[in-house]
Amino acid sequence: MAIRPTGFYIEGRDHHAKGLIMAASDLSPGDRITYKQLSHALAHGFSPIVEVESQDGIYTVRLHHANGVSTLTDKAGHTCTYSGTGEIRERLGELGLTHGVLTWDDQCGDEMIGVPGHAMTPEERLTHGTRIAFR
């Protein structure tokens, strides 16, 4: 059964901080976003679909939003990698995110027995991923 992610809602957050209304372009990051930038954006109404991608046992976080996809990076701009989902769950849960979609991008076919395959699109990965809770 495929789970179709519909986005996030953040409990107990005031998305109009002191009457400040931000343009959508101000809320949507580029192709990279740091934890601090994500925290700020979430506090101002940013509501991404969180993808936790597993590739050969290493996990990365991607945020899908209206203007594209952003990868969670460190201050130097390097992609944050994790050896498990526990730290991801704790860090994103602290920000108020409740769930995400765990996806796999390891293989697209079985070359050992000659089964052809195609690389999955980002939408296919999200559609066929597994929902995971952050808190």
PDB file of C-alpha atoms in Angstrom:
ATOM      1  CA  MET A   1       0.000   0.000   0.000  1.00  0.00           C
ATOM      2  CA  ALA A   2       1.474   3.335  -1.023  1.00  0.00           C
ATOM      3  CA  ILE A   3       1.272   6.331   1.275  1.00  0.00           C
ATOM      4  CA  ARG A   4       0.668   9.643  -0.412  1.00  0.00           C
ATOM      5  CA  PRO A   5       2.217  12.413   1.693  1.00  0.00           C
ATOM      6  CA  THR A   6       0.123  15.533   1.964  1.00  0.00           C
ATOM      7  CA  GLY A   7       2.430  17.820   3.922  1.00  0.00           C
ATOM      8  CA  PHE A   8       2.895  18.725   7.532  1.00  0.00           C
ATOM      9  CA  TYR A   9       1.077  20.629  10.091  1.00  0.00           C
ATOM     10  CA  ILE A  10       2.867  21.904  13.135  1.00  0.00           C
ATOM     11  CA  GLU A  11       0.937  21.818  16.374  1.00  0.00           C
ATOM     12  CA  GLY A  12       0.941  24.882  18.580  1.00  0.00           C
ATOM     13  CA  ARG A  13       2.830  27.127  16.180  1.00  0.00           C
ATOM     14  CA  ASP A  14       1.774  30.702  15.427  1.00  0.00           C
ATOM     15  CA  HIS A  15       2.564  31.077  11.740  1.00  0.00           C
ATOM     16  CA  HIS A  16       1.995  34.844  11.688  1.00  0.00           C
ATOM     17  CA  ALA A  17       4.679  35.966  14.113  1.00  0.00           C
ATOM     18  CA  LYS A  18       3.633  39.388  15.378  1.00  0.00           C
ATOM     19  CA  GLY A  19       1.642  40.144  12.225  1.00  0.00           C
ATOM     20  CA  LEU A  20       4.614  39.627   9.930  1.00  0.00           C
ATOM     21  CA  ILE A  21       3.502  38.154   6.634  1.00  0.00           C
ATOM     22  CA  MET A  22       6.280  36.808   4.464  1.00  0.00           C
ATOM     23  CA  ALA A  23       6.147  36.173   0.738  1.00  0.00           C
ATOM     24  CA  ALA A  24       6.295  32.538  -0.328  1.00  0.00           C
ATOM     25  CA  SER A  25       9.692  33.167  -1.924  1.00  0.00           C
ATOM     26  CA  ASP A  26      11.023  34.306   1.468  1.00  0.00           C
ATOM     27  CA  LEU A  27       9.969  31.004   3.037  1.00  0.00           C
ATOM     28  CA  SER A  28      11.251  28.650   0.357  1.00  0.00           C
ATOM     29  CA  PRO A  29      14.951  27.871   0.554  1.00  0.00           C
ATOM     30  CA  GLY A  30      17.266  27.061  -2.313  1.00  0.00           C
ATOM     31  CA  ASP A  31      18.664  23.599  -2.973  1.00  0.00           C
ATOM     32  CA  ARG A  32      20.370  23.546   0.462  1.00  0.00           C
ATOM     33  CA  ILE A  33      19.134  24.457   3.927  1.00  0.00           C
ATOM     34  CA  THR A  34      20.817  24.325   7.334  1.00  0.00           C
ATOM     35  CA  TYR A  35      19.106  23.189  10.527  1.00  0.00           C
ATOM     36  CA  LYS A  36      19.061  26.798  11.771  1.00  0.00           C
ATOM     37  CA  GLN A  37      17.539  28.065   8.505  1.00  0.00           C
ATOM     38  CA  LEU A  38      14.950  25.284   8.646  1.00  0.00           C
ATOM     39  CA  SER A  39      14.049  26.236  12.209  1.00  0.00           C
ATOM     40  CA  HIS A  40      13.572  29.877  11.170  1.00  0.00           C
ATOM     41  CA  ALA A  41      11.543  28.973   8.085  1.00  0.00           C
ATOM     42  CA  LEU A  42       9.263  26.630  10.068  1.00  0.00           C
ATOM     43  CA  ALA A  43       8.654  29.373  12.629  1.00  0.00           C
ATOM     44  CA  HIS A  44       7.398  31.545   9.759  1.00  0.00           C
ATOM     45  CA  GLY A  45       5.025  29.055   8.151  1.00  0.00           C
ATOM     46  CA  PHE A  46       7.275  26.926   5.926  1.00  0.00           C
ATOM     47  CA  SER A  47       5.559  23.541   5.593  1.00  0.00           C
ATOM     48  CA  PRO A  48       7.629  21.010   3.615  1.00  0.00           C
ATOM     49  CA  ILE A  49       7.169  17.327   2.965  1.00  0.00           C
ATOM     50  CA  VAL A  50      10.163  15.700   4.654  1.00  0.00           C
ATOM     51  CA  GLU A  51      11.915  12.856   2.846  1.00  0.00           C
ATOM     52  CA  VAL A  52      14.430  10.733   4.726  1.00  0.00           C
ATOM     53  CA  GLU A  53      16.372   8.892   2.045  1.00  0.00           C
ATOM     54  CA  SER A  54      18.324   5.718   2.716  1.00  0.00           C
ATOM     55  CA  GLN A  55      21.153   4.945   0.347  1.00  0.00           C
ATOM     56  CA  ASP A  56      23.274   1.939   1.287  1.00  0.00           C
ATOM     57  CA  GLY A  57      22.472   2.476   4.992  1.00  0.00           C
ATOM     58  CA  ILE A  58      23.349   6.189   5.026  1.00  0.00           C
ATOM     59  CA  TYR A  59      20.447   8.575   5.569  1.00  0.00           C
ATOM     60  CA  THR A  60      19.984  12.116   4.241  1.00  0.00           C
ATOM     61  CA  VAL A  61      17.090  14.560   4.627  1.00  0.00           C
ATOM     62  CA  ARG A  62      15.384  16.345   1.758  1.00  0.00           C
ATOM     63  CA  LEU A  63      12.599  18.884   2.100  1.00  0.00           C
ATOM     64  CA  HIS A  64      10.046  19.073  -0.723  1.00  0.00           C
ATOM     65  CA  HIS A  65       8.268  22.414  -1.073  1.00  0.00           C
ATOM     66  CA  ALA A  66       6.469  24.562  -3.639  1.00  0.00           C
ATOM     67  CA  ASN A  67       9.699  25.851  -5.198  1.00  0.00           C
ATOM     68  CA  GLY A  68      11.610  22.565  -5.376  1.00  0.00           C
ATOM     69  CA  VAL A  69      13.644  20.321  -3.108  1.00  0.00           C
ATOM     70  CA  SER A  70      16.193  21.357  -0.470  1.00  0.00           C
ATOM     71  CA  THR A  71      18.798  19.093   1.109  1.00  0.00           C
ATOM     72  CA  LEU A  72      19.579  19.481   4.826  1.00  0.00           C
ATOM     73  CA  THR A  73      23.210  20.596   5.110  1.00  0.00           C
ATOM     74  CA  ASP A  74      25.711  21.702   7.728  1.00  0.00           C
ATOM     75  CA  LYS A  75      26.993  25.283   8.016  1.00  0.00           C
ATOM     76  CA  ALA A  76      29.689  24.574   5.410  1.00  0.00           C
ATOM     77  CA  GLY A  77      27.072  23.459   2.886  1.00  0.00           C
ATOM     78  CA  HIS A  78      27.888  19.740   3.049  1.00  0.00           C
ATOM     79  CA  THR A  79      24.973  17.306   3.052  1.00  0.00           C
ATOM     80  CA  CYS A  80      24.177  16.059   6.560  1.00  0.00           C
ATOM     81  CA  THR A  81      24.439  12.274   6.715  1.00  0.00           C
ATOM     82  CA  TYR A  82      23.223   9.960   9.449  1.00  0.00           C
ATOM     83  CA  SER A  83      23.845   6.278  10.193  1.00  0.00           C
ATOM     84  CA  GLY A  84      20.291   5.780  11.469  1.00  0.00           C
ATOM     85  CA  THR A  85      16.927   7.485  11.759  1.00  0.00           C
ATOM     86  CA  GLY A  86      17.058   8.099  15.537  1.00  0.00           C
ATOM     87  CA  GLU A  87      18.997  11.367  15.399  1.00  0.00           C
ATOM     88  CA  ILE A  88      16.901  12.585  12.476  1.00  0.00           C
ATOM     89  CA  ARG A  89      13.727  11.813  14.427  1.00  0.00           C
ATOM     90  CA  GLU A  90      14.967  13.719  17.486  1.00  0.00           C
ATOM     91  CA  ARG A  91      16.270  16.774  15.622  1.00  0.00           C
ATOM     92  CA  LEU A  92      13.257  17.222  13.351  1.00  0.00           C
ATOM     93  CA  GLY A  93      10.837  16.423  16.166  1.00  0.00           C
ATOM     94  CA  GLU A  94      12.422  19.230  18.223  1.00  0.00           C
ATOM     95  CA  LEU A  95      11.458  21.623  15.418  1.00  0.00           C
ATOM     96  CA  GLY A  96       7.822  20.537  15.576  1.00  0.00           C
ATOM     97  CA  LEU A  97       7.788  18.298  12.511  1.00  0.00           C
ATOM     98  CA  THR A  98       5.677  15.236  13.202  1.00  0.00           C
ATOM     99  CA  HIS A  99       6.413  12.816  10.357  1.00  0.00           C
ATOM    100  CA  GLY A 100       8.187  12.201   7.088  1.00  0.00           C
ATOM    101  CA  VAL A 101       8.563   9.640   4.332  1.00  0.00           C
ATOM    102  CA  LEU A 102      11.395   7.104   4.395  1.00  0.00           C
ATOM    103  CA  THR A 103      12.570   6.297   0.864  1.00  0.00           C
ATOM    104  CA  TRP A 104      15.206   4.051  -0.667  1.00  0.00           C
ATOM    105  CA  ASP A 105      17.332   4.866  -3.680  1.00  0.00           C
ATOM    106  CA  ASP A 106      19.700   1.884  -3.668  1.00  0.00           C
ATOM    107  CA  GLN A 107      18.673  -0.106  -6.726  1.00  0.00           C
ATOM    108  CA  CYS A 108      16.376   0.304  -9.696  1.00  0.00           C
ATOM    109  CA  GLY A 109      16.461  -3.276 -11.010  1.00  0.00           C
ATOM    110  CA  ASP A 110      17.996  -6.666 -10.413  1.00  0.00           C
ATOM    111  CA  GLU A 111      20.902  -7.029 -12.801  1.00  0.00           C
ATOM    112  CA  MET A 112      21.761 -10.473 -11.368  1.00  0.00           C
ATOM    113  CA  ILE A 113      18.712 -12.035 -13.004  1.00  0.00           C
ATOM    114  CA  GLY A 114      18.322  -9.570 -15.854  1.00  0.00           C
ATOM    115  CA  VAL A 115      15.276  -7.715 -14.579  1.00  0.00           C
ATOM    116  CA  PRO A 116      15.256  -4.285 -16.185  1.00  0.00           C
ATOM    117  CA  GLY A 117      14.463  -1.281 -14.073  1.00  0.00           C
ATOM    118  CA  HIS A 118      14.267   2.461 -14.196  1.00  0.00           C
ATOM    119  CA  ALA A 119      15.347   5.053 -11.697  1.00  0.00           C
ATOM    120  CA  MET A 120      12.402   6.220  -9.632  1.00  0.00           C
ATOM    121  CA  THR A 121      11.332   9.832  -9.878  1.00  0.00           C
ATOM    122  CA  PRO A 122      11.185  11.894  -6.671  1.00  0.00           C
ATOM    123  CA  GLU A 123       7.377  11.700  -6.792  1.00  0.00           C
ATOM    124  CA  GLU A 124       7.479   7.896  -7.121  1.00  0.00           C
ATOM    125  CA  ARG A 125       9.866   7.647  -4.155  1.00  0.00           C
ATOM    126  CA  LEU A 126       7.531   9.714  -1.974  1.00  0.00           C
ATOM    127  CA  THR A 127       4.458   7.806  -3.144  1.00  0.00           C
ATOM    128  CA  HIS A 128       5.957   4.389  -2.421  1.00  0.00           C
ATOM    129  CA  GLY A 129       7.941   5.346   0.687  1.00  0.00           C
ATOM    130  CA  THR A 130       7.168   4.451   4.283  1.00  0.00           C
ATOM    131  CA  ARG A 131       5.709   7.006   6.668  1.00  0.00           C
ATOM    132  CA  ILE A 132       7.873   7.550   9.763  1.00  0.00           C
ATOM    133  CA  ALA A 133       7.102   9.526  12.921  1.00  0.00           C
ATOM    134  CA  PHE A 134       9.403  12.163  14.394  1.00  0.00           C
ATOM    135  CA  ARG A 135       7.508  12.467  17.685  1.00  0.00           C
TER     136      ARG A 135
END
